[in-house]
Amino acid sequence: MIAAAPSSTRLPIRLGMVGGGSGAFIGAVHRIAARLDDEFRLVAGALSSTPSRAQASAEALGLARSYDDFAAMARGEARRKDGIEAVAIVTPNHMHAGPAIEFLKRGIHVICDKPLTATMAEAKKLAKVAERSSALFILTHNYTGYPMVRQARAMVAAGDLGRLRLVQVEYVQDWLTEAAEKAGSKQAEWRTDPARSGAGGATGDIGTHAYNLAGFVSGLTPEALAADLSSFVPGRALDDNAHVLLRYPGGAKGMLWASQVAPGNENGLRLRVYGEKGGLEWAQEDPNRLWFTPFGEPKRLITRNGAGAGPEAARVSRIPPGHPEGYLEAFANIYAEAARAIRAHRTGDAPPAGTLYPTLADGLAGMRFVAACVQSSKRNAAWVAL
């Protein structure tokens, strides 16, 4: 008996990649995330700005097609009947806008690493192209993919905390405590270079993650901020530590701390949200647990897929409670959400209910956050409207 041909809506989504060649951390993460749920198949790439390295990286991955640059890739894939449907852009910040624009112009969906671009001018140009394109734009603020982050968001929206008063978020690391950019670290070199990273150092690299997470869970958008940015390592051109105060409409207040010079911290992303009726606490390094404290009552532990966890967390969980899910699974959830949207786009339908992923609007918000932080710090931490 011959099996029926698979539905076109279930065929793997043909994926390309710009950047992410040999030695690149985030490219490998994107590839794992894309294939975890068998939704994507990587078939083409421009994996390096150096043609020989791009070719070698493609051969190592078994890619069907390798290109010397992203422009050639965009042109070539758009002409093919079996060309890519989506592209992952995993380059340093200054190389986000160019590739994204080229692929969007050709109707190819874009899955882009954050922050959106290196400069606000690039972000605005990209936004104009995206508005005219029929293709989707997905930004990989991957921490929004954690099941217990989705749980926290749902509880805030349901009013379990009551009217919000305080939002505390931090993302602290220690890997730039010394001048790693002068010791041969490729990752440190571009992240501390204004020409490639943009105006923000720690602010753009991890501060945007913290800012996005706080807004995702709380549902609040700050109306103003006051930022004190520091470059503690001598000679470093960009900030490696940021203290930011946030004011929200309605009177809620927030604090954001982003640091890459805090010894003893690895990837310490932590969020606390407090309202009139209770509070929530979540930490990325223990992501399967969410603490909920109704005012005047003992703390309650909610675990991923455990008792008390709701459908918002369950739909992005893969395994039973007690088996840990972490960073890679959360990243894969963004790709899974993107796949749902892309499959719906194939047929002209709306994405399935609950489909949720960071968009261009989130990227623009992150860019405004970085710009406001830099402006505020230059003015001695003066309040700046967002």
Short mmCIF file of C-alpha atoms in Angstrom, two decimals, residues 130-265:
data_model
loop_
_atom_site.label_atom_id
_atom_site.label_comp_id
_atom_site.label_asym_id
_atom_site.label_seq_id
_atom_site.Cartn_x
_atom_site.Cartn_y
_atom_site.Cartn_z
CA ALA A 130 8.46 44.92 6.79
CA GLU A 131 5.22 46.89 6.59
CA ARG A 132 5.21 46.53 2.79
CA SER A 133 6.25 42.87 2.77
CA SER A 134 3.85 39.96 2.78
CA ALA A 135 6.33 37.98 4.87
CA LEU A 136 6.38 37.55 8.64
CA PHE A 137 9.07 38.95 10.94
CA ILE A 138 9.88 37.03 14.13
CA LEU A 139 12.38 38.28 16.73
CA THR A 140 14.00 35.67 18.95
CA HIS A 141 13.52 37.07 22.43
CA ASN A 142 13.75 33.43 23.43
CA TYR A 143 13.11 33.84 27.15
CA THR A 144 9.46 34.49 26.37
CA GLY A 145 9.31 30.84 25.28
CA TYR A 146 9.71 29.39 28.77
CA PRO A 147 6.51 27.68 29.95
CA MET A 148 6.62 29.28 33.40
CA VAL A 149 7.09 32.71 31.85
CA ARG A 150 3.91 32.05 29.88
CA GLN A 151 2.31 30.95 33.16
CA ALA A 152 3.36 34.17 34.88
CA ARG A 153 2.03 36.28 32.01
CA ALA A 154 -1.33 34.51 32.18
CA MET A 155 -1.60 34.97 35.95
CA VAL A 156 -0.89 38.70 35.70
CA ALA A 157 -3.43 39.07 32.91
CA ALA A 158 -6.01 37.15 34.97
CA GLY A 159 -5.62 39.61 37.84
CA ASP A 160 -4.07 37.15 40.30
CA LEU A 161 -1.68 39.87 41.48
CA GLY A 162 -4.23 42.66 41.37
CA ARG A 163 -3.18 46.11 40.26
CA LEU A 164 0.57 46.03 39.63
CA ARG A 165 2.88 48.17 41.70
CA LEU A 166 6.45 46.93 41.20
CA VAL A 167 8.41 45.26 38.40
CA GLN A 168 11.97 44.17 39.22
CA VAL A 169 14.08 42.54 36.51
CA GLU A 170 17.78 41.79 36.23
CA TYR A 171 20.12 40.01 33.87
CA VAL A 172 23.61 39.68 35.30
CA GLN A 173 26.73 37.94 34.04
CA ASP A 174 30.45 38.06 34.79
CA TRP A 175 32.13 37.05 31.54
CA LEU A 176 33.30 40.59 30.68
CA THR A 177 34.74 41.34 34.13
CA GLU A 178 38.13 41.53 32.42
CA ALA A 179 38.93 42.83 28.93
CA ALA A 180 38.01 39.61 27.12
CA GLU A 181 37.73 41.60 23.88
CA LYS A 182 41.51 42.11 24.01
CA ALA A 183 42.24 38.47 24.80
CA GLY A 184 40.96 36.95 21.56
CA SER A 185 37.31 36.34 22.42
CA LYS A 186 35.36 36.70 19.17
CA GLN A 187 32.08 37.06 21.06
CA ALA A 188 33.50 39.82 23.26
CA GLU A 189 35.12 41.64 20.34
CA TRP A 190 31.95 42.44 18.46
CA ARG A 191 29.78 42.94 21.55
CA THR A 192 32.05 45.69 22.84
CA ASP A 193 32.51 47.37 19.45
CA PRO A 194 30.06 50.26 18.82
CA ALA A 195 30.38 49.77 15.06
CA ARG A 196 29.06 46.22 15.29
CA SER A 197 27.01 46.19 18.48
CA GLY A 198 25.40 49.62 18.35
CA ALA A 199 25.05 52.22 21.10
CA GLY A 200 24.43 49.72 23.87
CA GLY A 201 26.85 47.21 25.35
CA ALA A 202 25.31 45.21 28.19
CA THR A 203 22.22 47.36 27.66
CA GLY A 204 21.73 46.08 24.12
CA ASP A 205 23.05 42.56 24.61
CA ILE A 206 21.19 41.45 27.74
CA GLY A 207 19.35 44.57 28.91
CA THR A 208 16.98 44.29 25.96
CA HIS A 209 16.17 40.72 27.03
CA ALA A 210 15.37 41.89 30.56
CA TYR A 211 13.30 44.80 29.28
CA ASN A 212 11.35 42.56 26.90
CA LEU A 213 10.71 39.94 29.57
CA ALA A 214 9.40 42.51 32.05
CA GLY A 215 6.96 43.88 29.49
CA PHE A 216 5.92 40.44 28.26
CA VAL A 217 4.91 39.24 31.72
CA SER A 218 3.60 42.46 33.24
CA GLY A 219 1.80 43.75 30.17
CA LEU A 220 3.13 47.20 31.05
CA THR A 221 5.07 49.60 28.82
CA PRO A 222 7.19 52.25 30.58
CA GLU A 223 6.49 55.88 29.83
CA ALA A 224 9.89 57.12 31.06
CA LEU A 225 13.23 55.87 32.36
CA ALA A 226 16.34 57.11 34.13
CA ALA A 227 19.54 55.19 33.40
CA ASP A 228 23.05 55.15 34.85
CA LEU A 229 25.37 53.32 32.45
CA SER A 230 28.95 52.41 33.33
CA SER A 231 32.00 51.04 31.53
CA PHE A 232 33.97 49.63 34.44
CA VAL A 233 36.71 47.94 32.40
CA PRO A 234 39.29 50.57 31.38
CA GLY A 235 39.20 51.41 27.69
CA ARG A 236 35.88 49.70 27.01
CA ALA A 237 33.84 51.75 24.56
CA LEU A 238 30.38 50.51 25.56
CA ASP A 239 28.59 50.04 28.86
CA ASP A 240 29.15 46.84 30.80
CA ASN A 241 26.71 47.71 33.62
CA ALA A 242 23.36 49.47 33.69
CA HIS A 243 21.02 50.57 36.46
CA VAL A 244 17.67 51.74 35.11
CA LEU A 245 14.59 53.12 36.86
CA LEU A 246 11.26 52.74 35.06
CA ARG A 247 7.98 54.62 35.41
CA TYR A 248 4.80 53.02 34.12
CA PRO A 249 1.44 54.59 33.34
CA GLY A 250 -0.87 54.36 36.32
CA GLY A 251 1.86 54.73 38.91
CA ALA A 252 3.68 51.37 38.84
CA LYS A 253 7.47 51.55 39.19
CA GLY A 254 10.25 49.33 37.91
CA MET A 255 13.96 48.66 38.25
CA LEU A 256 16.22 46.97 35.69
CA TRP A 257 19.82 45.90 36.29
CA ALA A 258 21.95 44.55 33.47
CA SER A 259 25.59 43.71 34.10
CA GLN A 260 28.36 41.69 32.50
CA VAL A 261 30.92 42.50 35.21
CA ALA A 262 29.29 40.89 38.28
CA PRO A 263 31.59 38.01 39.39
CA GLY A 264 29.74 34.87 40.39
CA ASN A 265 26.89 35.36 37.93
#
